[in-house]
Coordinates of C-alpha atoms and ligand atoms in Angstrom, one line a residue:
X1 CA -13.3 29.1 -13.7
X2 CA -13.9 25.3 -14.1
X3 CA -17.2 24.4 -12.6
X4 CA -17.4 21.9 -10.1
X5 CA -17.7 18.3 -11.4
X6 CA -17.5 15.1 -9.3
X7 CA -15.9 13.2 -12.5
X8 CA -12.9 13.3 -11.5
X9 CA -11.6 12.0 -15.0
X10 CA -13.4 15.4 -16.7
X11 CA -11.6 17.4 -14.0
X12 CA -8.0 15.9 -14.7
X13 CA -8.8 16.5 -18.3
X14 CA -10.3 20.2 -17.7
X15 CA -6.6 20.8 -15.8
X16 CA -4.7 19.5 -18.2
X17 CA -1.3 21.3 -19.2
X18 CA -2.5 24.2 -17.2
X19 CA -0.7 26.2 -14.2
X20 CA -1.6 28.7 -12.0
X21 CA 0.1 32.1 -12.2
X22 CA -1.1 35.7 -11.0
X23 CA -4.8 34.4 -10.6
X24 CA -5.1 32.7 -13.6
X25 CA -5.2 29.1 -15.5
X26 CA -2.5 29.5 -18.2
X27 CA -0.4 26.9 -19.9
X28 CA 3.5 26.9 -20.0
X29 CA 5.8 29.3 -21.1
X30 CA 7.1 26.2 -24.0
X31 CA 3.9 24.6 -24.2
X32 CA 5.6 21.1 -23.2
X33 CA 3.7 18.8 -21.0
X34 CA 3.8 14.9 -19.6
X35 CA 1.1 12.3 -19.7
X36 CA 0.2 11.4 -15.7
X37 CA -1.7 8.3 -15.4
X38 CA -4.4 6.2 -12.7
X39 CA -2.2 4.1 -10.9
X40 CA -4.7 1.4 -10.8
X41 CA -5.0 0.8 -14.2
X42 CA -2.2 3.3 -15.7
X43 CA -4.9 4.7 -18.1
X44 CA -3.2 8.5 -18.8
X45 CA -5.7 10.5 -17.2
X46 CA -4.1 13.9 -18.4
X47 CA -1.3 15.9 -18.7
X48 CA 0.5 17.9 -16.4
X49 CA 2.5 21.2 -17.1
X50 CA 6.4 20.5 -18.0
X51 CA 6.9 24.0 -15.9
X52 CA 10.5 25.2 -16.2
X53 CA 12.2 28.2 -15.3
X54 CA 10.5 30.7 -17.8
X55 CA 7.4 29.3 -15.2
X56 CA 9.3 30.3 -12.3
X57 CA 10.5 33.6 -13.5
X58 CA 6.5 34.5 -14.2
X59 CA 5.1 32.7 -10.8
X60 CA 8.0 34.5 -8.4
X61 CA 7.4 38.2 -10.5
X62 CA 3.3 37.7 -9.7
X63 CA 4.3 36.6 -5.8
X64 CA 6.5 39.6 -5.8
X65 CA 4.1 42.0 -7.3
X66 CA 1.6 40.1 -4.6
X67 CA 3.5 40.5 -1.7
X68 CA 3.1 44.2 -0.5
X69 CA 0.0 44.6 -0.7
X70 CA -1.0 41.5 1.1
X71 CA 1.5 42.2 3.9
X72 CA -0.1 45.1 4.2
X73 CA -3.4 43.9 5.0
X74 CA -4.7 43.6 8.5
X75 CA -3.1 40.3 9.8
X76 CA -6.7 39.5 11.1
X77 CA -7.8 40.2 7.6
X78 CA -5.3 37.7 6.1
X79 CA -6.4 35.5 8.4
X80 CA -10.3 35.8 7.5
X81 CA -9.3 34.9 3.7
X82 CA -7.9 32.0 4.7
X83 CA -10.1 30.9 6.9
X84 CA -12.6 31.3 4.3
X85 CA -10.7 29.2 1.8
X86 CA -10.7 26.7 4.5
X87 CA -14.9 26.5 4.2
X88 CA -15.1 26.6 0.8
X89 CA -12.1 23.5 0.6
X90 CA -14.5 21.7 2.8
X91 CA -17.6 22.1 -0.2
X92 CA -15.3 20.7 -2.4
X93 CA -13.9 17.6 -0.5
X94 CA -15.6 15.0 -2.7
X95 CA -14.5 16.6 -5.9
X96 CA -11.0 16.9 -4.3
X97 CA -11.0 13.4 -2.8
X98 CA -12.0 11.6 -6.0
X99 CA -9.7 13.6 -8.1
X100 CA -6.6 12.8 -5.7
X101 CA -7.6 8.9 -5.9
X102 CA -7.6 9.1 -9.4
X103 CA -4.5 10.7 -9.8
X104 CA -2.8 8.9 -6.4
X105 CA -4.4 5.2 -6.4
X106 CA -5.2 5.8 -2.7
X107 CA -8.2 4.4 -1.7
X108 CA -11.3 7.2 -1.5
X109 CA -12.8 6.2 1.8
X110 CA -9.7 5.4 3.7
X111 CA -7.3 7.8 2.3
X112 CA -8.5 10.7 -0.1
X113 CA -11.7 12.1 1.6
X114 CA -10.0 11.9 4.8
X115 CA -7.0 14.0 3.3
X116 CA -9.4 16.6 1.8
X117 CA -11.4 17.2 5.2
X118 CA -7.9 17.6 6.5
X119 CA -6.5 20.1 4.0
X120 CA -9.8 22.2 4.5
X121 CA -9.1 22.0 8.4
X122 CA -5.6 23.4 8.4
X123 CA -6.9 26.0 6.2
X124 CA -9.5 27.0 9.0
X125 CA -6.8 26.8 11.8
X126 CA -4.2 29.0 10.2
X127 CA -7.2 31.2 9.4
X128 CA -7.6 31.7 13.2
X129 CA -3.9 32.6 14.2
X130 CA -3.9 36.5 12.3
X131 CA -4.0 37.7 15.5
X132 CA -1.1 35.8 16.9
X133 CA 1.7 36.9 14.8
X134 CA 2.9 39.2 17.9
X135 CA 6.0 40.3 18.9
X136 CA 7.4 41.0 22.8
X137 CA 8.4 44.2 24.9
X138 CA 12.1 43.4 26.4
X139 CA 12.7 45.7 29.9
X140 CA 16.2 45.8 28.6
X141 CA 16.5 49.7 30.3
X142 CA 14.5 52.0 31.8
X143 CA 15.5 54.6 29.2
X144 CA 14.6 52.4 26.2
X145 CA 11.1 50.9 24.9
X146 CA 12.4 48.1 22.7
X147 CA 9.9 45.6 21.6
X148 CA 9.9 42.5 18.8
X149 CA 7.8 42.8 15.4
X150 CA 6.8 39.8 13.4
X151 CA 7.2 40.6 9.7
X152 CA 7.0 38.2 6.7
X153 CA 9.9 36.6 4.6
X154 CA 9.0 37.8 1.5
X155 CA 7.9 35.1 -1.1
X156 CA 7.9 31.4 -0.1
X157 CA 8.5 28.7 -2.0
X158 CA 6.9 25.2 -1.7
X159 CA 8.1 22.0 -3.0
X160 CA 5.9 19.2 -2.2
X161 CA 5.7 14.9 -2.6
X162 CA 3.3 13.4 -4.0
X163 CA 1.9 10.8 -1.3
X164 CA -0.2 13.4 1.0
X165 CA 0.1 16.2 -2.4
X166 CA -3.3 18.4 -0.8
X167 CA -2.5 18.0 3.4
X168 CA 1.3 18.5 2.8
X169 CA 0.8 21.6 0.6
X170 CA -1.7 23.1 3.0
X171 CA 0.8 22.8 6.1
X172 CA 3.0 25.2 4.1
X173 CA 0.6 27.8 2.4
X174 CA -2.0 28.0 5.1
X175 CA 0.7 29.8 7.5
X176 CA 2.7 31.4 4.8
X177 CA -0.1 33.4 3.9
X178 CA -1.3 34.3 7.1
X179 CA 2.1 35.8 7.9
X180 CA 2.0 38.1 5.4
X181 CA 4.4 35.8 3.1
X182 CA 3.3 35.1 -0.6
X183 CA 4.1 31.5 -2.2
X184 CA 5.1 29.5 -5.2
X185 CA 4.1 25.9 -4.8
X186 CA 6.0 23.3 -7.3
X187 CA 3.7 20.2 -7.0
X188 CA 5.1 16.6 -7.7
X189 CA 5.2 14.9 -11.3
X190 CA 2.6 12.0 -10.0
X191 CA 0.4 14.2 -8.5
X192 CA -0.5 17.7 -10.3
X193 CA -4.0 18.0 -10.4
X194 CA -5.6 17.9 -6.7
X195 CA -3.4 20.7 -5.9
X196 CA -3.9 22.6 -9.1
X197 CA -7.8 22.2 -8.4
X198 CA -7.1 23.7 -4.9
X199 CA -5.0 27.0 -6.5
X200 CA -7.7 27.0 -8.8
X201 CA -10.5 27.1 -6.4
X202 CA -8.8 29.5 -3.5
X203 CA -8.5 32.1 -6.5
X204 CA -11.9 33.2 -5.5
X205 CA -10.9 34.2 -2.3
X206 CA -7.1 35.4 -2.6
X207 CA -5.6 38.3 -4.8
X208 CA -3.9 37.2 -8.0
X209 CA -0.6 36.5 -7.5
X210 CA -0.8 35.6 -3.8
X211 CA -0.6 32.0 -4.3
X212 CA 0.8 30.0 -7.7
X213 CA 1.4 26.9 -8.6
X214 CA 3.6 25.6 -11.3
X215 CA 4.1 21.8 -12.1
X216 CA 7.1 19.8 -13.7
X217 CA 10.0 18.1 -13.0
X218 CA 12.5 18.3 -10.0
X219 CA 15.8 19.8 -11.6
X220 CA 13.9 21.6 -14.2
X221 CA 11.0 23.5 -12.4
X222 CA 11.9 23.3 -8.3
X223 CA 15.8 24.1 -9.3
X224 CA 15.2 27.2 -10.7
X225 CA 12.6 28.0 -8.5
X226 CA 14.8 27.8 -5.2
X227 CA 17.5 29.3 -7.0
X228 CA 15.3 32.3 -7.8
X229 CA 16.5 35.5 -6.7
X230 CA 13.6 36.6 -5.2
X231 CA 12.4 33.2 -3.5
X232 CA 13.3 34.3 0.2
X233 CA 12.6 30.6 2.1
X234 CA 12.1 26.9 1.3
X235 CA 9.7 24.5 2.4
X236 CA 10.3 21.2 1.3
X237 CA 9.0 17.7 2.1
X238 CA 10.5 15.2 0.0
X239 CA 13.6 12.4 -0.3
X240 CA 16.2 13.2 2.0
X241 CA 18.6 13.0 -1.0
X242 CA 16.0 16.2 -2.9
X243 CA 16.6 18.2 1.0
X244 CA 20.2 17.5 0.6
X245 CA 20.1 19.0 -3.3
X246 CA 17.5 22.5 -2.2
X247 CA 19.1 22.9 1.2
X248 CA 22.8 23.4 -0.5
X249 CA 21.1 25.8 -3.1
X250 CA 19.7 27.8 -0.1
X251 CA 22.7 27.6 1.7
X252 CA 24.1 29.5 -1.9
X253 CA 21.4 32.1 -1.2
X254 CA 21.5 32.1 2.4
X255 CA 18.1 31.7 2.7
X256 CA 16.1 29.7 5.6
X257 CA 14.9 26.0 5.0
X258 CA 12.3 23.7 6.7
X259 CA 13.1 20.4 5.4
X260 CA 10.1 17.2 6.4
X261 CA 12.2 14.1 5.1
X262 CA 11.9 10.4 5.5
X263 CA 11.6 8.3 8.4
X264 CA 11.7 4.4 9.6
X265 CA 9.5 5.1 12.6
X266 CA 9.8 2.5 15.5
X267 CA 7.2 1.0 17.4
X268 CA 7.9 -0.7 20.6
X269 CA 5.3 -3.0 22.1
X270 CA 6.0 -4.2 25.5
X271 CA 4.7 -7.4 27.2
X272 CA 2.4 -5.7 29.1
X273 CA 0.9 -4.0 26.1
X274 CA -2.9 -4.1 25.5
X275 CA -2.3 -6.6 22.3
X276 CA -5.6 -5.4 20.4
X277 CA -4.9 -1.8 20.8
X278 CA -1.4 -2.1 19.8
X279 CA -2.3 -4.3 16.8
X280 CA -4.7 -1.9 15.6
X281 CA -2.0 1.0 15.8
X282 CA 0.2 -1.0 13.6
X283 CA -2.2 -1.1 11.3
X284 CA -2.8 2.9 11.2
X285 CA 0.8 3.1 12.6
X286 CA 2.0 1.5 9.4
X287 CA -0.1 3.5 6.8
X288 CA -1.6 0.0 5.1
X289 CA -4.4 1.7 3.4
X290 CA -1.9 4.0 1.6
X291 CA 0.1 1.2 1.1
X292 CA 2.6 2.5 3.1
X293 CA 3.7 5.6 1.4
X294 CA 3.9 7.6 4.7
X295 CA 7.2 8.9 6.4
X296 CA 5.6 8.1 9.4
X297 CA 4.7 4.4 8.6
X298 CA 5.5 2.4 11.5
X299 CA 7.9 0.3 9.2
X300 CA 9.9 -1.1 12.2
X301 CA 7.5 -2.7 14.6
X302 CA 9.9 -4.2 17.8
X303 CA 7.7 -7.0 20.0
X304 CA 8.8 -8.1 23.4
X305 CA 9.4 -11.8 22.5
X306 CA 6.8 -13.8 24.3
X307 CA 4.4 -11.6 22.3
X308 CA 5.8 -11.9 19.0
X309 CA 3.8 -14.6 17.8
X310 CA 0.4 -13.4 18.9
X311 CA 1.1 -10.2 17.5
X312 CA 2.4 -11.7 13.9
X313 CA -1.0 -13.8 14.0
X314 CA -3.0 -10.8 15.0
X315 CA -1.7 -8.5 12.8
X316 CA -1.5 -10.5 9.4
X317 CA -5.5 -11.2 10.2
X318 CA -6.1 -7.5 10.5
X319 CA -4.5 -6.9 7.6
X320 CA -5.6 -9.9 5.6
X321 CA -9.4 -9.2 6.3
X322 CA -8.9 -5.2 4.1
X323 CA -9.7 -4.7 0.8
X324 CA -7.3 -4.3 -2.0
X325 CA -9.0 -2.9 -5.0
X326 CA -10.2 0.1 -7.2
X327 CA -9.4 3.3 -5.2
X328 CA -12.6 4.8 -6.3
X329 CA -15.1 2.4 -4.5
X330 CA -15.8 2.9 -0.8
X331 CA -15.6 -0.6 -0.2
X332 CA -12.0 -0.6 -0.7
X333 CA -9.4 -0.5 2.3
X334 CA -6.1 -0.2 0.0
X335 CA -5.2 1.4 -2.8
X336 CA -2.3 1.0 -5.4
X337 CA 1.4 2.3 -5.1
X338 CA 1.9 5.9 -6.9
X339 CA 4.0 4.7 -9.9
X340 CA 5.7 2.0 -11.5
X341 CA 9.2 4.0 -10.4
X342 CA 8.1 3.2 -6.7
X343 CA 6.7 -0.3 -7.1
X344 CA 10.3 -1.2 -8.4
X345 CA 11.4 0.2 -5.3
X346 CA 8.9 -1.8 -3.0
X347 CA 9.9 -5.0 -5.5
X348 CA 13.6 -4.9 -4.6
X349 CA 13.6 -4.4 -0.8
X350 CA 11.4 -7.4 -0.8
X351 CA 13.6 -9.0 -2.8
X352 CA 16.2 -7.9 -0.4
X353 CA 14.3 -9.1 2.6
X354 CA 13.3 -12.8 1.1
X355 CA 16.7 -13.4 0.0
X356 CA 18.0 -12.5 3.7
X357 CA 18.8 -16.1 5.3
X358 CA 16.5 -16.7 8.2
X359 CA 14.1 -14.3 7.3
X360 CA 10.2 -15.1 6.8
X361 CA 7.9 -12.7 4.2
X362 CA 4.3 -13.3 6.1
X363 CA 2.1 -11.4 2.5
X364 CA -1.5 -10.2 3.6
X365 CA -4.6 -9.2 1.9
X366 CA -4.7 -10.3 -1.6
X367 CA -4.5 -8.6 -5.0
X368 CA -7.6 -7.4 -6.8
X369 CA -8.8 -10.1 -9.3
X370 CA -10.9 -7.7 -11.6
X371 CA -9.6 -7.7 -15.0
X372 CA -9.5 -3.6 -15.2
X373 CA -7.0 -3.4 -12.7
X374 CA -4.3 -6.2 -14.4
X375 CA -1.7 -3.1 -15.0
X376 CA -2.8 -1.8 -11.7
X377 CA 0.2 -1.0 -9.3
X378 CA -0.6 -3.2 -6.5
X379 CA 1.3 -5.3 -4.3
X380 CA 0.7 -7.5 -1.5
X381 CA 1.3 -5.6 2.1
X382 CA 4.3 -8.2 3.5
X383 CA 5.5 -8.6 7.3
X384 CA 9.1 -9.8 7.5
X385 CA 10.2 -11.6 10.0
X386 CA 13.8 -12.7 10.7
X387 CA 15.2 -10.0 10.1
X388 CA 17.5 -7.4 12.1
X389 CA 19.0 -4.0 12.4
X390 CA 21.7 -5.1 9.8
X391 CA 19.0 -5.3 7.2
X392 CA 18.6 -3.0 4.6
X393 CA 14.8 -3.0 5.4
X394 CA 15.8 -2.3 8.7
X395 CA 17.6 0.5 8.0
X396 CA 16.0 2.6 4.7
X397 CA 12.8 4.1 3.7
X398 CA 11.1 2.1 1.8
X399 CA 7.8 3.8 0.8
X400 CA 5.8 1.1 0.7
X401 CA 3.5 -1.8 2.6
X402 CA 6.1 -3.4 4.0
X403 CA 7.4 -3.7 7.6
X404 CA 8.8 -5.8 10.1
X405 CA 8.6 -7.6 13.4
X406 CA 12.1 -7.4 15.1
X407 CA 11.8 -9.0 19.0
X408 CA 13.9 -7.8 21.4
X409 CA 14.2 -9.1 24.9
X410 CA 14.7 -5.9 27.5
X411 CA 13.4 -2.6 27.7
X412 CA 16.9 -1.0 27.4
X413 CA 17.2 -3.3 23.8
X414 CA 13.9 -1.9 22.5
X415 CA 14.9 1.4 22.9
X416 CA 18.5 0.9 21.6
X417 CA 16.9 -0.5 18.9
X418 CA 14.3 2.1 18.5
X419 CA 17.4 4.9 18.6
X420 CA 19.3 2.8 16.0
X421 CA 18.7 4.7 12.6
X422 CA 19.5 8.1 10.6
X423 CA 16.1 8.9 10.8
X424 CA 13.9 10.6 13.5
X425 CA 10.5 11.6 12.8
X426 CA 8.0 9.6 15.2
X427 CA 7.9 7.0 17.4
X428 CA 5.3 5.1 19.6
X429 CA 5.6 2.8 22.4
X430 CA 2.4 0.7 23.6
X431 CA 2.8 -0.1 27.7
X432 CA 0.4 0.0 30.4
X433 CA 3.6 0.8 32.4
X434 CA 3.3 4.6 33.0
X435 CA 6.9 4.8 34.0
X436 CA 8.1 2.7 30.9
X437 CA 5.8 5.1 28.5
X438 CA 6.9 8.2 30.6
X439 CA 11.4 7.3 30.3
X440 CA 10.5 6.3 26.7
X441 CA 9.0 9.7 25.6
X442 CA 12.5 11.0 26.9
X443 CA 14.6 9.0 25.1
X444 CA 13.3 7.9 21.8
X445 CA 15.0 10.5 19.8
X446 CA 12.2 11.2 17.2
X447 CA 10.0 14.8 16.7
X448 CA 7.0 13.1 17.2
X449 CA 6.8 10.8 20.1
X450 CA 3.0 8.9 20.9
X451 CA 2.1 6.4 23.7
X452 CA -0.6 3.6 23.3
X453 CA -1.6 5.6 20.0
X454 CA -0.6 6.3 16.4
X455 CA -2.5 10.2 15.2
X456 CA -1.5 11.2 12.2
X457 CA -0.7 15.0 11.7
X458 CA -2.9 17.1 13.5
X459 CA -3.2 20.8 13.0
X460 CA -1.9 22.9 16.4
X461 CA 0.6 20.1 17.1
X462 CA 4.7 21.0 16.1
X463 CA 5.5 18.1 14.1
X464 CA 9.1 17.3 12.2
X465 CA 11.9 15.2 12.7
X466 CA 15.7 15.3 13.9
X467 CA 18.8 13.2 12.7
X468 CA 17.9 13.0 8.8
X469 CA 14.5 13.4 9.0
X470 CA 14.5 17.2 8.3
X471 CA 14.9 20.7 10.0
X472 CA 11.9 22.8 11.5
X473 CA 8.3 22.0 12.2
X474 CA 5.3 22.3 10.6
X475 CA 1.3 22.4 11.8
X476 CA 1.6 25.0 14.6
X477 CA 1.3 28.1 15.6
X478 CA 5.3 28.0 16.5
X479 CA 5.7 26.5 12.9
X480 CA 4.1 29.7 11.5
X481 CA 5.9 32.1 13.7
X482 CA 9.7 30.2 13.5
X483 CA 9.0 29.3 10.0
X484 CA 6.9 32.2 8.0
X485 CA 8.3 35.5 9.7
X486 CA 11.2 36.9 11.1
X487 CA 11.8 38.4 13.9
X488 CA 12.9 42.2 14.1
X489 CA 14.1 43.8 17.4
X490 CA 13.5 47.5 17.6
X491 CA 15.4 50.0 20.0
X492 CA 13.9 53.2 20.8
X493 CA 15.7 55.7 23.1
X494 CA 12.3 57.3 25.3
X495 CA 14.5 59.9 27.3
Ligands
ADP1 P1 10.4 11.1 -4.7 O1 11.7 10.4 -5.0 O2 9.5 10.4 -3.9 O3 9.7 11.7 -5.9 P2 11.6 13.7 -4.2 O4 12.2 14.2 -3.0 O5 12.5 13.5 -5.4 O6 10.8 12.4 -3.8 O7 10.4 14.6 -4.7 C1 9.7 15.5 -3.9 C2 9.5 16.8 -4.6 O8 10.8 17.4 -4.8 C3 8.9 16.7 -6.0 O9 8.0 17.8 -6.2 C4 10.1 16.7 -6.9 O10 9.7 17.2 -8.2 C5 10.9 17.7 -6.2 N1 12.4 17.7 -6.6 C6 13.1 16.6 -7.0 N2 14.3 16.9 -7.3 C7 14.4 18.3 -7.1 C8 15.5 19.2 -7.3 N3 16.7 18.9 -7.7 N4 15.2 20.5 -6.9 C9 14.0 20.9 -6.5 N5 13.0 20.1 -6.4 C10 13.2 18.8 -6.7

């Protein structure tokens, strides 16, 4: 076992080319592996596993092998384990938090400790629910007891992002495993380690072979690993173009899918609004610390006219007064962008947006002037203006610090404009009308609707989108029970 260490370069370098299979660190089946560098300077820092399907073959035969037993277990039992993982997640969140900033470029004190306290909490609330994986007695006929019974899938397979790597796998394994389900987690290319760290750690506490992890690339480790024969159910958050490609493999092997996408999450700000509260949810609305690599981000911000410009002015100064800079120092507000793939992303839709006629690019903060961070993947967050709903930045996920103030000048507008997309994750609207806030939350067709605030996920709250935005929810006990089991009916003739 690697012992803890706060350096979190000497703990991507301890993890390097390493995966975890039936309780234990091992490299590759074909010893390949790819260099994975800090974003802020793009110094390699390690390098990750090339996993492939020899990998998957040997993670899905230990989850198999796993899986009786551990179903098997009291369901109070399973959940004790995982509660326990859940405390000692929480005695590593430095170690965890500096590692993910070093691997991510998200900022430590805005971003990656935060994440890690979360990770450990969802872990300790999933811990709790053993006891609720019940079934129901149905009077269908006097003559017949019949009754529900919860049972697991089977083994579960995990893909997982790279912008929330340690939150986002822990909303899938934390209830897998407390069903009675075992797992194969295939973490992103930018992001290997944290997680890695986590499967190494919770191997104190859970039988070998309960929970893997493999690493690699898309087609050639998360193909093979849906595809498996013995994976029984997806969960995937990712591209909606990546749920598109897993969900028609399920679909081949008729096996259930939860799918978290994208999103282009509207905000609506009324005229009545409480202006500093609202400003301030853009800002955590909008994900700026993480430089906006949130499917939440509140990346389409409409403003009832006569407020526009207040708002702008507000918001820019909010925004211009954080700190862009090394992830690893708490003084910073804002880290980097993951990777030099998704800064040329970010680059074109501005160039997009500044090339649209009428349109205004209002850039806030400013980039880091220390000389170590020259290579470093930053970018100046930028608040378009001038644009509209026939916009490409209107209309795609960008993954990145940028959003727009679109005005509208009626109620009805905002929400047509709100409803205007192929996406459908969250929404806010800010009012101090409670009727406006109240016909709102009824017709903004997102998952995840909020009024006068902007929470990120919480654990015990159902959370996923409609329209493109995925299938299923996540963070709840319904998530565990809809997601992680199914459901068997059983007859029994009593006279
Ligand atoms: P991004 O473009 O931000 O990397 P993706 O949806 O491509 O988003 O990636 C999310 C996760 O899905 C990553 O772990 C990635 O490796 C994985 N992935 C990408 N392509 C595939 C695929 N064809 N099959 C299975 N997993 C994939």
């Amino acid at each position: 076992m690697i012992q803890p260490v706060l350096d979190p370069y000497a703990l991507a370098k301890a993890l390097s080319g390493l995966q975890l299979i039936d309780g234990a660190l091992r490299p590759p089946a074909s010893g390949r592996t790819f260099d994975v560098a800090h974003p802020a300077t793009l110094a390699v820092i390690g390098q990750a596993a090339d996993g492939d399907a020899a990998d998957v073959d040997l993670a899905v035969a230990a989850a198999r092998r796993a899986q009786p037993a551990w179903a098997k277990t009291r369901a109070r039992d399973r959940g004790k384990l995982v509660a326990r993982c859940g405390e000692l997640l929480m005695a590593h969140v430095e170690e965890l938090a500096r590692l993910t900033s070093l691997e991510t470029g998200k900022a430590i004190r805005t971003e990656s400790r935060v994440e890690a306290g979360v990770l450990a909490d969802v872990f300790t609330f999933f811990g709790g629910l053993g006891s609720e994986l019940k079934g129901e007695t149905i009077p269908f006929h006097p003559d017949q007891l019949i009754f529900t019974q919860r049972e697991p899938i089977g083994v579960v397979a995990a893909i997982i992002p790279w912008n929330v790597p340690l939150l986002l796998m822990a909303l899938k394994i934390a209830p897998a495993l407390v069903a009675g389900n075992t797992v194969v987690v295939k973490s992103a290319e930018e992001a290997p380690f944290g997680v890695l760290r986590v499967a190494e750690l919770l191997q104190q506490i859970l039988p070998p072979g309960v929970f893997n992890l493999i690493s690699g690339d898309g087609p050639g480790a998360g193909g093979p690993l849906v595809a498996h024969k013995d994976v029984k159910k997806v969960t995937f958050t990712g591209s909606v173009e990546t749920g598109r490609i897993i969900s028609r493999a399920a679909a081949e092997k008729l096996i259930p899918v939860t799918l978290e996408l994208g999103g282009k999450s509207p905000m609506i700000v009324m005229g009545d609004a409480d202006l500093d509260l609202a400003v301030a949810g853009a800002v955590t609305g909008m994900r700026f610390t993480r430089q906006g690599q949130s499917c939440t981000a509140a990346s389409r911000i409409l403003v009832e006219r006569p407020l526009v410009e207040r708002f702008v002015t507000a918001l820019k100064a909010k925004v211009d007064a954080m700190v862009m800079g090394d992830p690893l120092d708490e003084r910073t507000d804002i880290g980097t962008i993951i990777s030099p793939r998704q800064l040329g992303t970010v680059r074109k839709y501005l160039t997009i947006g500044r090339a649209t006629p009428g349109a205004e690019a209002v850039e806030c903060s400013a980039m880091p002037t220390d000389p170590r961070f020259a290579e470093g993947l930053f970018v100046r967050p930028v608040i378009f203006l001038g644009l509209d709903r026939s916009s490409a930045l209107f209309q795609e996920e960008i993954f990145g610090p940028v959003t727009m103030i679109v005005p509208f000048d009626s109620y009805d507008e905002a929400i047509e404009l709100a409803n205007d997309s192929d996406f459908g994750l969250a929404a806010t609207i800010w009012t101090t009308n409670l009727h406006r806030a109240l016909d709102a939350a009824q017709r903004l067709e997102a998952g995840f609707v909020q009024v006068n605030q902007n929470l990120v996920v919480q654990p015990q709250l159902s959370y996923g989108g409609v329209k493109t935005s995925g299938l299923g929810k996540e963070a709840s006990l319904e998530a565990m029970l809809e997601h992680f089991t199914h459901k068997k009916t059983v007859l029994i003739r009593v006279r």
